[in-house]
């Protein structure tokens, strides 16, 4: 009886091992067309469409697992790539919002997936964000813009929201 159980276990174990795929065989390689771009300057507040062409140079399909973006000002468009068939190209469409930056800005986007010889591929672009009219807006201009967009509480705008100051004052001081 023990030998019968051992034979069944051996057959099951061999069957399980033969059913496992070698994950390294499903990996592929990518080529980024025009990586390391230098965009012309844009005005602060403008959006920039950044479209990277990614070419699958391997023999297996590429599956995007994750993307690590250096700034919250870059958002991938929902219609961007999730996978690229072998030998084909895909487009990664990113939208960069320049509201949070002024001056020289360099961004890195790390792409993770079933890559053959590396853990990730990094997409890089840079640009200069210049302020409009080469001056900083004062409170009156910012207030006017905000109120035209949809109302603003004057007290919170001038004094700030109590919960977002990061400090408090003792009334006795």
PDB file of C-alpha atoms in Angstrom:
ATOM      1  CA  UNK A   1       0.000   0.000   0.000  1.00  0.00           C
ATOM      2  CA  UNK A   2       2.839   2.428   0.859  1.00  0.00           C
ATOM      3  CA  UNK A   3       4.545   1.797  -2.457  1.00  0.00           C
ATOM      4  CA  UNK A   4       1.299   2.527  -4.303  1.00  0.00           C
ATOM      5  CA  UNK A   5       0.940   5.881  -2.492  1.00  0.00           C
ATOM      6  CA  UNK A   6       4.598   6.709  -3.222  1.00  0.00           C
ATOM      7  CA  UNK A   7       4.071   5.952  -6.927  1.00  0.00           C
ATOM      8  CA  UNK A   8       0.961   8.157  -7.054  1.00  0.00           C
ATOM      9  CA  UNK A   9       2.831  10.985  -5.287  1.00  0.00           C
ATOM     10  CA  UNK A  10       5.807  10.648  -7.663  1.00  0.00           C
ATOM     11  CA  UNK A  11       3.535  10.759 -10.728  1.00  0.00           C
ATOM     12  CA  UNK A  12       1.690  13.789  -9.340  1.00  0.00           C
ATOM     13  CA  UNK A  13       4.960  15.560  -8.534  1.00  0.00           C
ATOM     14  CA  UNK A  14       6.375  14.884 -12.012  1.00  0.00           C
ATOM     15  CA  UNK A  15       3.121  16.073 -13.586  1.00  0.00           C
ATOM     16  CA  UNK A  16       3.212  19.291 -11.579  1.00  0.00           C
ATOM     17  CA  UNK A  17       6.823  19.980 -12.547  1.00  0.00           C
ATOM     18  CA  UNK A  18       6.210  19.363 -16.221  1.00  0.00           C
ATOM     19  CA  UNK A  19       3.249  21.756 -16.159  1.00  0.00           C
ATOM     20  CA  UNK A  20       5.302  24.682 -14.862  1.00  0.00           C
ATOM     21  CA  UNK A  21       6.352  27.237 -17.417  1.00  0.00           C
ATOM     22  CA  UNK A  22       9.799  28.725 -17.306  1.00  0.00           C
ATOM     23  CA  UNK A  23       9.018  32.400 -16.695  1.00  0.00           C
ATOM     24  CA  UNK A  24      12.276  33.543 -18.265  1.00  0.00           C
ATOM     25  CA  UNK A  25      11.050  32.134 -21.592  1.00  0.00           C
ATOM     26  CA  UNK A  26       8.045  34.489 -21.521  1.00  0.00           C
ATOM     27  CA  UNK A  27      10.220  37.593 -21.149  1.00  0.00           C
ATOM     28  CA  UNK A  28      10.786  40.028 -23.979  1.00  0.00           C
ATOM     29  CA  UNK A  29      12.822  43.114 -24.840  1.00  0.00           C
ATOM     30  CA  UNK A  30      11.674  46.663 -25.562  1.00  0.00           C
ATOM     31  CA  UNK A  31      13.058  49.623 -27.444  1.00  0.00           C
ATOM     32  CA  UNK A  32      11.964  53.165 -26.604  1.00  0.00           C
ATOM     33  CA  UNK A  33      11.841  55.427 -29.649  1.00  0.00           C
ATOM     34  CA  UNK A  34      13.242  58.926 -28.922  1.00  0.00           C
ATOM     35  CA  UNK A  35      13.942  58.429 -25.235  1.00  0.00           C
ATOM     36  CA  UNK A  36      15.624  61.313 -23.368  1.00  0.00           C
ATOM     37  CA  UNK A  37      13.615  64.103 -24.994  1.00  0.00           C
ATOM     38  CA  UNK A  38      14.147  67.813 -24.435  1.00  0.00           C
ATOM     39  CA  UNK A  39      10.884  69.691 -24.970  1.00  0.00           C
ATOM     40  CA  UNK A  40      10.669  73.385 -25.764  1.00  0.00           C
ATOM     41  CA  UNK A  41       9.656  75.666 -22.860  1.00  0.00           C
ATOM     42  CA  UNK A  42       5.993  75.970 -21.944  1.00  0.00           C
ATOM     43  CA  UNK A  43       4.070  78.447 -19.823  1.00  0.00           C
ATOM     44  CA  UNK A  44       3.196  77.465 -16.274  1.00  0.00           C
ATOM     45  CA  UNK A  45      -0.309  76.014 -16.223  1.00  0.00           C
ATOM     46  CA  UNK A  46      -0.196  74.528 -19.711  1.00  0.00           C
ATOM     47  CA  UNK A  47      -0.584  70.807 -20.318  1.00  0.00           C
ATOM     48  CA  UNK A  48       1.919  68.902 -22.425  1.00  0.00           C
ATOM     49  CA  UNK A  49       1.016  65.675 -24.231  1.00  0.00           C
ATOM     50  CA  UNK A  50       3.972  63.319 -24.040  1.00  0.00           C
ATOM     51  CA  UNK A  51       3.625  60.254 -26.261  1.00  0.00           C
ATOM     52  CA  UNK A  52       6.351  57.606 -26.183  1.00  0.00           C
ATOM     53  CA  UNK A  53       6.479  54.939 -28.879  1.00  0.00           C
ATOM     54  CA  UNK A  54       7.524  51.613 -27.377  1.00  0.00           C
ATOM     55  CA  UNK A  55       8.639  48.864 -29.749  1.00  0.00           C
ATOM     56  CA  UNK A  56       8.553  45.205 -28.662  1.00  0.00           C
ATOM     57  CA  UNK A  57      11.747  43.773 -30.178  1.00  0.00           C
ATOM     58  CA  UNK A  58      11.323  40.363 -28.552  1.00  0.00           C
ATOM     59  CA  UNK A  59       9.444  37.239 -29.576  1.00  0.00           C
ATOM     60  CA  UNK A  60       6.939  37.263 -26.701  1.00  0.00           C
ATOM     61  CA  UNK A  61       4.206  39.791 -25.913  1.00  0.00           C
ATOM     62  CA  UNK A  62       5.093  42.516 -23.411  1.00  0.00           C
ATOM     63  CA  UNK A  63       2.717  42.914 -20.474  1.00  0.00           C
ATOM     64  CA  UNK A  64       2.892  46.135 -18.470  1.00  0.00           C
ATOM     65  CA  UNK A  65       2.814  45.308 -14.749  1.00  0.00           C
ATOM     66  CA  UNK A  66       3.440  48.687 -13.170  1.00  0.00           C
ATOM     67  CA  UNK A  67       4.566  52.241 -13.819  1.00  0.00           C
ATOM     68  CA  UNK A  68       6.420  54.454 -11.352  1.00  0.00           C
ATOM     69  CA  UNK A  69       6.147  58.147 -12.201  1.00  0.00           C
ATOM     70  CA  UNK A  70       8.346  60.748 -10.475  1.00  0.00           C
ATOM     71  CA  UNK A  71       5.654  63.412 -10.140  1.00  0.00           C
ATOM     72  CA  UNK A  72       1.932  63.619  -9.480  1.00  0.00           C
ATOM     73  CA  UNK A  73       1.780  66.156 -12.285  1.00  0.00           C
ATOM     74  CA  UNK A  74       2.069  63.347 -14.874  1.00  0.00           C
ATOM     75  CA  UNK A  75      -1.003  61.236 -15.522  1.00  0.00           C
ATOM     76  CA  UNK A  76      -1.162  58.321 -17.976  1.00  0.00           C
ATOM     77  CA  UNK A  77      -4.123  58.457 -20.302  1.00  0.00           C
ATOM     78  CA  UNK A  78      -6.523  55.531 -19.871  1.00  0.00           C
ATOM     79  CA  UNK A  79      -6.156  54.519 -23.501  1.00  0.00           C
ATOM     80  CA  UNK A  80      -2.411  53.928 -23.050  1.00  0.00           C
ATOM     81  CA  UNK A  81      -0.772  50.549 -23.520  1.00  0.00           C
ATOM     82  CA  UNK A  82      -1.322  47.572 -21.277  1.00  0.00           C
ATOM     83  CA  UNK A  83       0.430  45.067 -23.540  1.00  0.00           C
ATOM     84  CA  UNK A  84       2.343  45.034 -26.822  1.00  0.00           C
ATOM     85  CA  UNK A  85       2.354  41.985 -29.122  1.00  0.00           C
ATOM     86  CA  UNK A  86       5.728  40.627 -30.259  1.00  0.00           C
ATOM     87  CA  UNK A  87       7.248  42.667 -33.077  1.00  0.00           C
ATOM     88  CA  UNK A  88       4.674  45.479 -32.762  1.00  0.00           C
ATOM     89  CA  UNK A  89       4.635  49.010 -31.353  1.00  0.00           C
ATOM     90  CA  UNK A  90       2.533  50.609 -28.657  1.00  0.00           C
ATOM     91  CA  UNK A  91       2.068  54.204 -27.579  1.00  0.00           C
ATOM     92  CA  UNK A  92       2.289  55.363 -23.986  1.00  0.00           C
ATOM     93  CA  UNK A  93       0.323  58.601 -23.721  1.00  0.00           C
ATOM     94  CA  UNK A  94       1.104  60.789 -20.713  1.00  0.00           C
ATOM     95  CA  UNK A  95      -0.326  64.196 -19.837  1.00  0.00           C
ATOM     96  CA  UNK A  96       2.021  66.558 -17.985  1.00  0.00           C
ATOM     97  CA  UNK A  97       0.459  69.449 -16.040  1.00  0.00           C
ATOM     98  CA  UNK A  98       2.966  72.239 -15.428  1.00  0.00           C
ATOM     99  CA  UNK A  99       1.065  74.014 -12.619  1.00  0.00           C
ATOM    100  CA  UNK A 100       3.317  72.627  -9.887  1.00  0.00           C
ATOM    101  CA  UNK A 101       6.683  73.438 -11.454  1.00  0.00           C
ATOM    102  CA  UNK A 102       8.746  76.428 -12.511  1.00  0.00           C
ATOM    103  CA  UNK A 103      12.178  76.283 -14.106  1.00  0.00           C
ATOM    104  CA  UNK A 104      14.018  73.252 -15.438  1.00  0.00           C
ATOM    105  CA  UNK A 105      12.120  70.004 -14.852  1.00  0.00           C
ATOM    106  CA  UNK A 106      13.286  66.453 -15.604  1.00  0.00           C
ATOM    107  CA  UNK A 107      10.923  63.513 -15.218  1.00  0.00           C
ATOM    108  CA  UNK A 108      11.533  59.770 -15.151  1.00  0.00           C
ATOM    109  CA  UNK A 109       8.876  57.127 -15.770  1.00  0.00           C
ATOM    110  CA  UNK A 110       9.864  53.567 -14.832  1.00  0.00           C
ATOM    111  CA  UNK A 111       8.055  50.790 -16.704  1.00  0.00           C
ATOM    112  CA  UNK A 112       7.910  47.325 -15.156  1.00  0.00           C
ATOM    113  CA  UNK A 113       6.868  44.162 -16.946  1.00  0.00           C
ATOM    114  CA  UNK A 114       8.173  40.909 -18.353  1.00  0.00           C
ATOM    115  CA  UNK A 115      11.526  42.309 -19.461  1.00  0.00           C
ATOM    116  CA  UNK A 116      14.326  39.952 -20.428  1.00  0.00           C
ATOM    117  CA  UNK A 117      17.603  41.376 -19.101  1.00  0.00           C
ATOM    118  CA  UNK A 118      16.451  44.134 -16.751  1.00  0.00           C
ATOM    119  CA  UNK A 119      13.888  44.899 -14.075  1.00  0.00           C
ATOM    120  CA  UNK A 120      12.610  48.126 -15.610  1.00  0.00           C
ATOM    121  CA  UNK A 121      12.957  50.561 -18.481  1.00  0.00           C
ATOM    122  CA  UNK A 122      13.116  54.277 -17.710  1.00  0.00           C
ATOM    123  CA  UNK A 123      11.564  56.899 -19.966  1.00  0.00           C
ATOM    124  CA  UNK A 124      13.060  60.383 -19.562  1.00  0.00           C
ATOM    125  CA  UNK A 125      11.984  63.827 -20.711  1.00  0.00           C
ATOM    126  CA  UNK A 126      12.767  67.361 -19.612  1.00  0.00           C
ATOM    127  CA  UNK A 127      11.621  70.894 -20.281  1.00  0.00           C
ATOM    128  CA  UNK A 128      11.606  74.406 -18.868  1.00  0.00           C
ATOM    129  CA  UNK A 129       8.428  75.780 -17.323  1.00  0.00           C
ATOM    130  CA  UNK A 130       8.303  79.568 -17.421  1.00  0.00           C
ATOM    131  CA  UNK A 131       5.903  81.790 -15.492  1.00  0.00           C
ATOM    132  CA  UNK A 132       3.392  83.749 -17.500  1.00  0.00           C
ATOM    133  CA  UNK A 133       4.508  87.335 -18.046  1.00  0.00           C
ATOM    134  CA  UNK A 134       7.713  86.690 -16.100  1.00  0.00           C
ATOM    135  CA  UNK A 135       6.158  87.757 -12.805  1.00  0.00           C
ATOM    136  CA  UNK A 136       4.515  86.068  -9.881  1.00  0.00           C
ATOM    137  CA  UNK A 137       0.811  86.761  -9.518  1.00  0.00           C
ATOM    138  CA  UNK A 138      -0.297  88.609  -6.430  1.00  0.00           C
ATOM    139  CA  UNK A 139      -3.226  87.642  -4.211  1.00  0.00           C
ATOM    140  CA  UNK A 140      -5.696  89.832  -6.073  1.00  0.00           C
ATOM    141  CA  UNK A 141      -4.986  88.145  -9.403  1.00  0.00           C
ATOM    142  CA  UNK A 142      -5.098  84.673  -7.890  1.00  0.00           C
ATOM    143  CA  UNK A 143      -8.314  85.571  -6.043  1.00  0.00           C
ATOM    144  CA  UNK A 144      -9.914  86.819  -9.266  1.00  0.00           C
ATOM    145  CA  UNK A 145      -8.954  83.622 -11.148  1.00  0.00           C
ATOM    146  CA  UNK A 146     -10.203  81.363  -8.353  1.00  0.00           C
ATOM    147  CA  UNK A 147     -13.490  83.244  -7.938  1.00  0.00           C
ATOM    148  CA  UNK A 148     -14.143  83.068 -11.697  1.00  0.00           C
ATOM    149  CA  UNK A 149     -13.616  79.303 -11.592  1.00  0.00           C
ATOM    150  CA  UNK A 150     -16.344  78.706  -9.062  1.00  0.00           C
ATOM    151  CA  UNK A 151     -16.396  80.683  -5.883  1.00  0.00           C
ATOM    152  CA  UNK A 152     -13.978  81.045  -3.057  1.00  0.00           C
ATOM    153  CA  UNK A 153     -14.231  81.664   0.674  1.00  0.00           C
ATOM    154  CA  UNK A 154     -12.491  84.995   1.288  1.00  0.00           C
ATOM    155  CA  UNK A 155     -11.481  84.196   4.881  1.00  0.00           C
ATOM    156  CA  UNK A 156      -9.950  80.810   3.956  1.00  0.00           C
ATOM    157  CA  UNK A 157      -8.202  82.368   0.984  1.00  0.00           C
ATOM    158  CA  UNK A 158      -6.615  85.171   3.000  1.00  0.00           C
ATOM    159  CA  UNK A 159      -5.970  83.386   6.313  1.00  0.00           C
ATOM    160  CA  UNK A 160      -5.738  79.811   5.085  1.00  0.00           C
ATOM    161  CA  UNK A 161      -7.632  76.777   6.308  1.00  0.00           C
ATOM    162  CA  UNK A 162      -6.861  76.164  10.009  1.00  0.00           C
ATOM    163  CA  UNK A 163      -6.250  72.456   9.411  1.00  0.00           C
ATOM    164  CA  UNK A 164      -3.670  73.084   6.691  1.00  0.00           C
ATOM    165  CA  UNK A 165      -1.399  75.591   8.385  1.00  0.00           C
ATOM    166  CA  UNK A 166       0.862  72.999   9.971  1.00  0.00           C
ATOM    167  CA  UNK A 167       1.058  75.029  13.188  1.00  0.00           C
ATOM    168  CA  UNK A 168      -1.172  76.812  15.709  1.00  0.00           C
ATOM    169  CA  UNK A 169      -0.841  79.894  17.900  1.00  0.00           C
ATOM    170  CA  UNK A 170      -1.440  80.024  21.600  1.00  0.00           C
ATOM    171  CA  UNK A 171      -4.076  82.690  22.291  1.00  0.00           C
ATOM    172  CA  UNK A 172      -2.303  83.863  25.448  1.00  0.00           C
ATOM    173  CA  UNK A 173       0.942  84.625  23.633  1.00  0.00           C
TER     174      UNK A 173
END
